[in-house]
């Protein structure tokens, strides 16, 4: 299966949000990545429900919500109601991760777990069967425009190995500092969903940048 591309709306021009969502709608992107930051789990605040509702009003592609917030259970239903198709919570923010994952699935959303750069993949062994998605953070969460951390390749390989044993349908997503070059290498290690903010929205042609990510590592474009 070809890999998926999820442009992050965090890097969009919020004064032209409808234009940027429509650009994604008309591009080769598969999902729209929605980064929620609370100023507690991460040192930055992004946006909340009014902005997400505005995105949802115009989006024709699934909203992939990445919650960088403490105690995400408080808001799961609100994110579902704001249009979330998948909801990813941080391993580091969930003391009762199994319960949180069941809650997301009961709401009818795909359930994901994100790992910070320092968190070992092996910690997911006893929950991986319950997951639709694992998000390997390739930067420390909180800000767009950071440099890709090289150890990510190994972590993607490790989660791929774990998924071969326990959950072959698992989506393996990578988020932070993604461009066509590292995406091509990550495909080889087993990643199949790429989040990209800066490399898309700082491009002179964001739709072309999405297309280049979509075809990264694929030599034939038949
Ligand atoms: C970082 C967010 C990312 C961010 C990626 O905390 O989770 O989704 O938007 O931005 P870039 O692609 O600029 O690293
Ligand atoms: Zn993200």
PDB file of C-alpha atoms and ligand atoms in Angstrom:
ATOM      1  CA  UNK A   1       0.000   0.000   0.000  1.00  0.00           C
ATOM      2  CA  UNK A   2       1.245   3.500  -0.787  1.00  0.00           C
ATOM      3  CA  UNK A   3       2.014   5.672   2.193  1.00  0.00           C
ATOM      4  CA  UNK A   4      -0.296   8.462   3.347  1.00  0.00           C
ATOM      5  CA  UNK A   5       0.403  12.184   3.723  1.00  0.00           C
ATOM      6  CA  UNK A   6      -1.154  14.331   6.444  1.00  0.00           C
ATOM      7  CA  UNK A   7      -0.275  18.034   6.148  1.00  0.00           C
ATOM      8  CA  UNK A   8      -0.319  19.790   9.527  1.00  0.00           C
ATOM      9  CA  UNK A   9      -2.708  22.731   9.647  1.00  0.00           C
ATOM     10  CA  UNK A  10      -0.535  24.195  12.429  1.00  0.00           C
ATOM     11  CA  UNK A  11       1.737  25.640   9.731  1.00  0.00           C
ATOM     12  CA  UNK A  12      -1.145  27.082   7.668  1.00  0.00           C
ATOM     13  CA  UNK A  13      -1.939  30.782   7.399  1.00  0.00           C
ATOM     14  CA  UNK A  14      -4.697  31.107  10.024  1.00  0.00           C
ATOM     15  CA  UNK A  15      -5.894  34.309   8.397  1.00  0.00           C
ATOM     16  CA  UNK A  16      -6.525  32.264   5.240  1.00  0.00           C
ATOM     17  CA  UNK A  17      -7.541  28.972   6.802  1.00  0.00           C
ATOM     18  CA  UNK A  18     -10.336  28.207   4.346  1.00  0.00           C
ATOM     19  CA  UNK A  19      -7.956  28.745   1.415  1.00  0.00           C
ATOM     20  CA  UNK A  20      -5.335  26.441   2.961  1.00  0.00           C
ATOM     21  CA  UNK A  21      -7.869  23.716   3.837  1.00  0.00           C
ATOM     22  CA  UNK A  22      -9.179  23.852   0.253  1.00  0.00           C
ATOM     23  CA  UNK A  23      -5.602  23.577  -1.027  1.00  0.00           C
ATOM     24  CA  UNK A  24      -5.279  20.341   0.994  1.00  0.00           C
ATOM     25  CA  UNK A  25      -8.696  19.148  -0.258  1.00  0.00           C
ATOM     26  CA  UNK A  26      -7.518  19.576  -3.851  1.00  0.00           C
ATOM     27  CA  UNK A  27      -4.082  18.027  -3.279  1.00  0.00           C
ATOM     28  CA  UNK A  28      -2.854  14.441  -3.051  1.00  0.00           C
ATOM     29  CA  UNK A  29      -2.996  14.616   0.763  1.00  0.00           C
ATOM     30  CA  UNK A  30      -4.844  11.796   2.519  1.00  0.00           C
ATOM     31  CA  UNK A  31      -5.596  13.270   5.968  1.00  0.00           C
ATOM     32  CA  UNK A  32      -5.456  16.695   7.619  1.00  0.00           C
ATOM     33  CA  UNK A  33      -3.302  16.673  10.758  1.00  0.00           C
ATOM     34  CA  UNK A  34      -4.678  18.816  13.607  1.00  0.00           C
ATOM     35  CA  UNK A  35      -2.169  19.645  16.385  1.00  0.00           C
ATOM     36  CA  UNK A  36      -3.735  20.505  19.747  1.00  0.00           C
ATOM     37  CA  UNK A  37      -1.346  21.929  22.384  1.00  0.00           C
ATOM     38  CA  UNK A  38      -2.378  22.955  25.878  1.00  0.00           C
ATOM     39  CA  UNK A  39       0.622  24.861  27.272  1.00  0.00           C
ATOM     40  CA  UNK A  40       0.945  22.150  29.959  1.00  0.00           C
ATOM     41  CA  UNK A  41       2.002  18.884  28.320  1.00  0.00           C
ATOM     42  CA  UNK A  42       3.974  20.983  25.849  1.00  0.00           C
ATOM     43  CA  UNK A  43       5.240  24.535  26.347  1.00  0.00           C
ATOM     44  CA  UNK A  44       3.077  25.970  23.573  1.00  0.00           C
ATOM     45  CA  UNK A  45      -0.631  26.616  22.982  1.00  0.00           C
ATOM     46  CA  UNK A  46      -1.948  26.060  19.443  1.00  0.00           C
ATOM     47  CA  UNK A  47      -5.724  26.346  19.045  1.00  0.00           C
ATOM     48  CA  UNK A  48      -8.931  24.750  20.243  1.00  0.00           C
ATOM     49  CA  UNK A  49     -12.465  23.847  19.191  1.00  0.00           C
ATOM     50  CA  UNK A  50     -13.510  27.040  17.345  1.00  0.00           C
ATOM     51  CA  UNK A  51     -10.577  26.697  14.963  1.00  0.00           C
ATOM     52  CA  UNK A  52     -11.019  22.948  14.590  1.00  0.00           C
ATOM     53  CA  UNK A  53     -14.720  23.445  13.813  1.00  0.00           C
ATOM     54  CA  UNK A  54     -13.738  25.969  11.137  1.00  0.00           C
ATOM     55  CA  UNK A  55     -11.328  23.443   9.602  1.00  0.00           C
ATOM     56  CA  UNK A  56     -13.995  20.736   9.761  1.00  0.00           C
ATOM     57  CA  UNK A  57     -16.514  22.956   8.010  1.00  0.00           C
ATOM     58  CA  UNK A  58     -14.357  23.089   4.879  1.00  0.00           C
ATOM     59  CA  UNK A  59     -12.353  19.839   5.024  1.00  0.00           C
ATOM     60  CA  UNK A  60     -13.228  16.979   2.698  1.00  0.00           C
ATOM     61  CA  UNK A  61     -10.476  14.719   4.081  1.00  0.00           C
ATOM     62  CA  UNK A  62     -10.348  12.944   7.457  1.00  0.00           C
ATOM     63  CA  UNK A  63      -9.177  15.011  10.428  1.00  0.00           C
ATOM     64  CA  UNK A  64      -6.264  13.324  12.205  1.00  0.00           C
ATOM     65  CA  UNK A  65      -6.139  14.864  15.674  1.00  0.00           C
ATOM     66  CA  UNK A  66      -2.859  14.844  17.643  1.00  0.00           C
ATOM     67  CA  UNK A  67      -3.535  15.713  21.274  1.00  0.00           C
ATOM     68  CA  UNK A  68      -0.510  17.176  23.054  1.00  0.00           C
ATOM     69  CA  UNK A  69      -2.512  17.768  26.219  1.00  0.00           C
ATOM     70  CA  UNK A  70      -2.611  16.423  29.769  1.00  0.00           C
ATOM     71  CA  UNK A  71      -5.568  14.236  30.770  1.00  0.00           C
ATOM     72  CA  UNK A  72      -6.999  13.977  27.231  1.00  0.00           C
ATOM     73  CA  UNK A  73      -9.988  11.879  28.398  1.00  0.00           C
ATOM     74  CA  UNK A  74     -11.692  15.118  29.459  1.00  0.00           C
ATOM     75  CA  UNK A  75     -12.066  16.218  25.832  1.00  0.00           C
ATOM     76  CA  UNK A  76     -12.264  13.092  23.634  1.00  0.00           C
ATOM     77  CA  UNK A  77     -16.010  13.467  22.981  1.00  0.00           C
ATOM     78  CA  UNK A  78     -15.551  17.158  22.108  1.00  0.00           C
ATOM     79  CA  UNK A  79     -12.902  16.266  19.537  1.00  0.00           C
ATOM     80  CA  UNK A  80     -15.124  13.589  18.046  1.00  0.00           C
ATOM     81  CA  UNK A  81     -17.939  16.168  17.806  1.00  0.00           C
ATOM     82  CA  UNK A  82     -15.528  18.636  16.176  1.00  0.00           C
ATOM     83  CA  UNK A  83     -14.954  16.151  13.354  1.00  0.00           C
ATOM     84  CA  UNK A  84     -12.060  13.929  14.458  1.00  0.00           C
ATOM     85  CA  UNK A  85     -11.654  10.771  12.412  1.00  0.00           C
ATOM     86  CA  UNK A  86      -8.617   9.590  14.360  1.00  0.00           C
ATOM     87  CA  UNK A  87      -7.464  10.694  17.802  1.00  0.00           C
ATOM     88  CA  UNK A  88      -3.879  10.210  18.970  1.00  0.00           C
ATOM     89  CA  UNK A  89      -2.908  10.689  22.610  1.00  0.00           C
ATOM     90  CA  UNK A  90       0.567  10.775  24.121  1.00  0.00           C
ATOM     91  CA  UNK A  91       1.842   7.744  26.009  1.00  0.00           C
ATOM     92  CA  UNK A  92       3.491  10.177  28.431  1.00  0.00           C
ATOM     93  CA  UNK A  93       0.162  11.922  29.203  1.00  0.00           C
ATOM     94  CA  UNK A  94      -1.972   8.834  29.906  1.00  0.00           C
ATOM     95  CA  UNK A  95      -1.562   6.835  33.136  1.00  0.00           C
ATOM     96  CA  UNK A  96      -4.543   4.657  32.121  1.00  0.00           C
ATOM     97  CA  UNK A  97      -3.732   4.314  28.451  1.00  0.00           C
ATOM     98  CA  UNK A  98      -5.788   1.169  27.846  1.00  0.00           C
ATOM     99  CA  UNK A  99      -8.919   2.889  29.156  1.00  0.00           C
ATOM    100  CA  UNK A 100      -8.241   5.996  27.078  1.00  0.00           C
ATOM    101  CA  UNK A 101      -7.797   3.923  23.910  1.00  0.00           C
ATOM    102  CA  UNK A 102     -11.057   2.044  24.533  1.00  0.00           C
ATOM    103  CA  UNK A 103     -12.806   5.373  25.055  1.00  0.00           C
ATOM    104  CA  UNK A 104     -11.550   6.680  21.683  1.00  0.00           C
ATOM    105  CA  UNK A 105     -12.702   3.518  19.931  1.00  0.00           C
ATOM    106  CA  UNK A 106     -16.122   3.611  21.601  1.00  0.00           C
ATOM    107  CA  UNK A 107     -16.548   7.072  20.106  1.00  0.00           C
ATOM    108  CA  UNK A 108     -16.023   5.514  16.668  1.00  0.00           C
ATOM    109  CA  UNK A 109     -12.616   7.081  16.015  1.00  0.00           C
ATOM    110  CA  UNK A 110      -9.353   5.425  15.046  1.00  0.00           C
ATOM    111  CA  UNK A 111      -7.114   5.297  18.123  1.00  0.00           C
ATOM    112  CA  UNK A 112      -3.452   6.269  18.144  1.00  0.00           C
ATOM    113  CA  UNK A 113      -0.613   6.611  20.628  1.00  0.00           C
ATOM    114  CA  UNK A 114       2.260   9.067  20.173  1.00  0.00           C
ATOM    115  CA  UNK A 115       5.740   8.517  21.608  1.00  0.00           C
ATOM    116  CA  UNK A 116       8.102  11.341  22.502  1.00  0.00           C
ATOM    117  CA  UNK A 117      11.669  10.959  21.199  1.00  0.00           C
ATOM    118  CA  UNK A 118      12.899   9.528  24.523  1.00  0.00           C
ATOM    119  CA  UNK A 119      10.107   6.969  24.984  1.00  0.00           C
ATOM    120  CA  UNK A 120      11.046   3.412  23.920  1.00  0.00           C
ATOM    121  CA  UNK A 121       8.838   1.637  21.406  1.00  0.00           C
ATOM    122  CA  UNK A 122       8.935  -1.550  23.524  1.00  0.00           C
ATOM    123  CA  UNK A 123       6.589   0.101  26.061  1.00  0.00           C
ATOM    124  CA  UNK A 124       3.742  -0.402  23.562  1.00  0.00           C
ATOM    125  CA  UNK A 125       4.022  -4.204  23.479  1.00  0.00           C
ATOM    126  CA  UNK A 126       0.928  -4.848  25.605  1.00  0.00           C
ATOM    127  CA  UNK A 127      -1.283  -2.216  23.937  1.00  0.00           C
ATOM    128  CA  UNK A 128      -0.252  -2.468  20.279  1.00  0.00           C
ATOM    129  CA  UNK A 129      -3.007  -4.946  19.450  1.00  0.00           C
ATOM    130  CA  UNK A 130      -5.604  -2.345  20.467  1.00  0.00           C
ATOM    131  CA  UNK A 131      -4.156   0.453  18.348  1.00  0.00           C
ATOM    132  CA  UNK A 132      -4.930   1.670  14.844  1.00  0.00           C
ATOM    133  CA  UNK A 133      -1.922   3.979  14.757  1.00  0.00           C
ATOM    134  CA  UNK A 134       1.392   4.684  16.436  1.00  0.00           C
ATOM    135  CA  UNK A 135       2.880   8.151  16.019  1.00  0.00           C
ATOM    136  CA  UNK A 136       6.656   8.281  16.351  1.00  0.00           C
ATOM    137  CA  UNK A 137       7.624  11.870  17.197  1.00  0.00           C
ATOM    138  CA  UNK A 138      10.704  12.838  15.210  1.00  0.00           C
ATOM    139  CA  UNK A 139      11.014  16.153  17.119  1.00  0.00           C
ATOM    140  CA  UNK A 140      10.100  17.094  20.686  1.00  0.00           C
ATOM    141  CA  UNK A 141       6.415  18.027  20.492  1.00  0.00           C
ATOM    142  CA  UNK A 142       5.326  21.630  20.886  1.00  0.00           C
ATOM    143  CA  UNK A 143       6.546  23.511  17.847  1.00  0.00           C
ATOM    144  CA  UNK A 144       6.634  23.264  14.086  1.00  0.00           C
ATOM    145  CA  UNK A 145       9.792  23.884  12.119  1.00  0.00           C
ATOM    146  CA  UNK A 146      12.219  21.800  14.216  1.00  0.00           C
ATOM    147  CA  UNK A 147      15.051  19.580  13.041  1.00  0.00           C
ATOM    148  CA  UNK A 148      14.367  15.876  12.426  1.00  0.00           C
ATOM    149  CA  UNK A 149      15.951  13.559  15.053  1.00  0.00           C
ATOM    150  CA  UNK A 150      17.991  10.807  13.366  1.00  0.00           C
ATOM    151  CA  UNK A 151      17.219   8.119  15.986  1.00  0.00           C
ATOM    152  CA  UNK A 152      13.690   8.072  14.524  1.00  0.00           C
ATOM    153  CA  UNK A 153      14.764   5.626  11.796  1.00  0.00           C
ATOM    154  CA  UNK A 154      15.611   3.006  14.416  1.00  0.00           C
ATOM    155  CA  UNK A 155      12.373   3.587  16.313  1.00  0.00           C
ATOM    156  CA  UNK A 156      10.317   3.162  13.149  1.00  0.00           C
ATOM    157  CA  UNK A 157      12.151  -0.083  12.422  1.00  0.00           C
ATOM    158  CA  UNK A 158      11.478  -1.282  15.988  1.00  0.00           C
ATOM    159  CA  UNK A 159       7.746  -0.501  15.889  1.00  0.00           C
ATOM    160  CA  UNK A 160       7.488  -2.177  12.485  1.00  0.00           C
ATOM    161  CA  UNK A 161       9.043  -5.323  13.976  1.00  0.00           C
ATOM    162  CA  UNK A 162       6.603  -5.200  16.885  1.00  0.00           C
ATOM    163  CA  UNK A 163       3.670  -4.710  14.515  1.00  0.00           C
ATOM    164  CA  UNK A 164       4.726  -7.728  12.409  1.00  0.00           C
ATOM    165  CA  UNK A 165       4.332  -9.843  15.545  1.00  0.00           C
ATOM    166  CA  UNK A 166       1.196  -8.323  17.044  1.00  0.00           C
ATOM    167  CA  UNK A 167      -0.737  -6.032  14.650  1.00  0.00           C
ATOM    168  CA  UNK A 168      -0.033  -6.033  10.929  1.00  0.00           C
ATOM    169  CA  UNK A 169      -2.764  -3.435  10.213  1.00  0.00           C
ATOM    170  CA  UNK A 170      -1.056  -0.780  12.334  1.00  0.00           C
ATOM    171  CA  UNK A 171      -0.437   2.641  10.770  1.00  0.00           C
ATOM    172  CA  UNK A 172       3.073   3.886  11.565  1.00  0.00           C
ATOM    173  CA  UNK A 173       3.069   7.677  11.463  1.00  0.00           C
ATOM    174  CA  UNK A 174       6.058  10.015  11.775  1.00  0.00           C
ATOM    175  CA  UNK A 175       5.710  13.676  12.762  1.00  0.00           C
ATOM    176  CA  UNK A 176       8.269  16.481  12.892  1.00  0.00           C
ATOM    177  CA  UNK A 177      10.836  17.809  10.445  1.00  0.00           C
ATOM    178  CA  UNK A 178       9.546  15.593   7.632  1.00  0.00           C
ATOM    179  CA  UNK A 179      10.611  16.283   4.045  1.00  0.00           C
ATOM    180  CA  UNK A 180      10.735  14.086   0.905  1.00  0.00           C
ATOM    181  CA  UNK A 181      14.325  12.962   1.645  1.00  0.00           C
ATOM    182  CA  UNK A 182      13.796  11.592   5.153  1.00  0.00           C
ATOM    183  CA  UNK A 183      10.314  10.314   4.193  1.00  0.00           C
ATOM    184  CA  UNK A 184      11.885   8.156   1.472  1.00  0.00           C
ATOM    185  CA  UNK A 185      14.251   6.618   4.050  1.00  0.00           C
ATOM    186  CA  UNK A 186      11.453   6.179   6.609  1.00  0.00           C
ATOM    187  CA  UNK A 187       9.360   4.246   4.077  1.00  0.00           C
ATOM    188  CA  UNK A 188      12.180   1.696   3.915  1.00  0.00           C
ATOM    189  CA  UNK A 189      12.098   1.330   7.723  1.00  0.00           C
ATOM    190  CA  UNK A 190       8.323   0.778   7.644  1.00  0.00           C
ATOM    191  CA  UNK A 191       6.586   4.133   8.134  1.00  0.00           C
ATOM    192  CA  UNK A 192       3.381   4.653   6.163  1.00  0.00           C
ATOM    193  CA  UNK A 193       1.910   8.002   7.294  1.00  0.00           C
ATOM    194  CA  UNK A 194       3.841  11.283   7.094  1.00  0.00           C
ATOM    195  CA  UNK A 195       2.880  14.495   8.870  1.00  0.00           C
ATOM    196  CA  UNK A 196       4.416  17.668   7.450  1.00  0.00           C
ATOM    197  CA  UNK A 197       3.912  21.288   8.407  1.00  0.00           C
ATOM    198  CA  UNK A 198       6.807  23.545   7.426  1.00  0.00           C
ATOM    199  CA  UNK A 199       7.991  21.603   4.405  1.00  0.00           C
ATOM    200  CA  UNK A 200       4.489  21.946   2.907  1.00  0.00           C
ATOM    201  CA  UNK A 201       3.410  25.430   3.931  1.00  0.00           C
ATOM    202  CA  UNK A 202       6.775  27.185   3.548  1.00  0.00           C
ATOM    203  CA  UNK A 203       6.979  25.872   0.004  1.00  0.00           C
ATOM    204  CA  UNK A 204       6.216  28.224  -2.899  1.00  0.00           C
ATOM    205  CA  UNK A 205       3.848  25.500  -4.138  1.00  0.00           C
ATOM    206  CA  UNK A 206       2.328  23.629  -1.148  1.00  0.00           C
ATOM    207  CA  UNK A 207       0.266  21.318  -3.335  1.00  0.00           C
ATOM    208  CA  UNK A 208       3.400  20.241  -5.213  1.00  0.00           C
ATOM    209  CA  UNK A 209       5.216  19.759  -1.880  1.00  0.00           C
ATOM    210  CA  UNK A 210       2.405  17.399  -0.801  1.00  0.00           C
ATOM    211  CA  UNK A 211       2.718  15.524  -4.085  1.00  0.00           C
ATOM    212  CA  UNK A 212       6.486  15.170  -3.595  1.00  0.00           C
ATOM    213  CA  UNK A 213       5.902  13.674  -0.143  1.00  0.00           C
ATOM    214  CA  UNK A 214       3.247  11.358  -1.532  1.00  0.00           C
ATOM    215  CA  UNK A 215       5.701  10.012  -4.096  1.00  0.00           C
ATOM    216  CA  UNK A 216       8.794  10.045  -1.850  1.00  0.00           C
ATOM    217  CA  UNK A 217      10.777   6.847  -2.256  1.00  0.00           C
ATOM    218  CA  UNK A 218       8.616   5.655  -5.138  1.00  0.00           C
ATOM    219  CA  UNK A 219      10.634   5.565  -8.334  1.00  0.00           C
ATOM    220  CA  UNK A 220       7.808   4.793 -10.760  1.00  0.00           C
ATOM    221  CA  UNK A 221       4.784   7.089 -10.792  1.00  0.00           C
ATOM    222  CA  UNK A 222       2.539   4.796 -12.806  1.00  0.00           C
TER     223      UNK A 222
HETATM  224  C1  LIG B   1       4.882  19.244  16.584  1.00  0.00           C
HETATM  225  C2  LIG B   1       3.622  18.847  15.877  1.00  0.00           C
HETATM  226  C3  LIG B   1       3.804  18.640  14.419  1.00  0.00           C
HETATM  227  C4  LIG B   1       4.186  19.876  13.662  1.00  0.00           C
HETATM  228  C5  LIG B   1       5.051  19.427  12.540  1.00  0.00           C
HETATM  229  O1  LIG B   1       4.675  19.231  17.951  1.00  0.00           O
HETATM  230  O2  LIG B   1       3.129  17.625  16.387  1.00  0.00           O
HETATM  231  O3  LIG B   1       2.664  18.031  13.821  1.00  0.00           O
HETATM  232  O4  LIG B   1       3.085  20.582  13.155  1.00  0.00           O
HETATM  233  O5  LIG B   1       5.612  20.526  11.958  1.00  0.00           O
HETATM  234  P1  LIG B   1       6.922  20.435  11.064  1.00  0.00           P
HETATM  235  O6  LIG B   1       6.608  19.580   9.878  1.00  0.00           O
HETATM  236  O7  LIG B   1       7.175  21.869  10.730  1.00  0.00           O
HETATM  237  O8  LIG B   1       8.014  19.837  11.917  1.00  0.00           O
HETATM  238 ZN1  LIG B   2       1.483  16.570  15.232  1.00  0.00          ZN
END
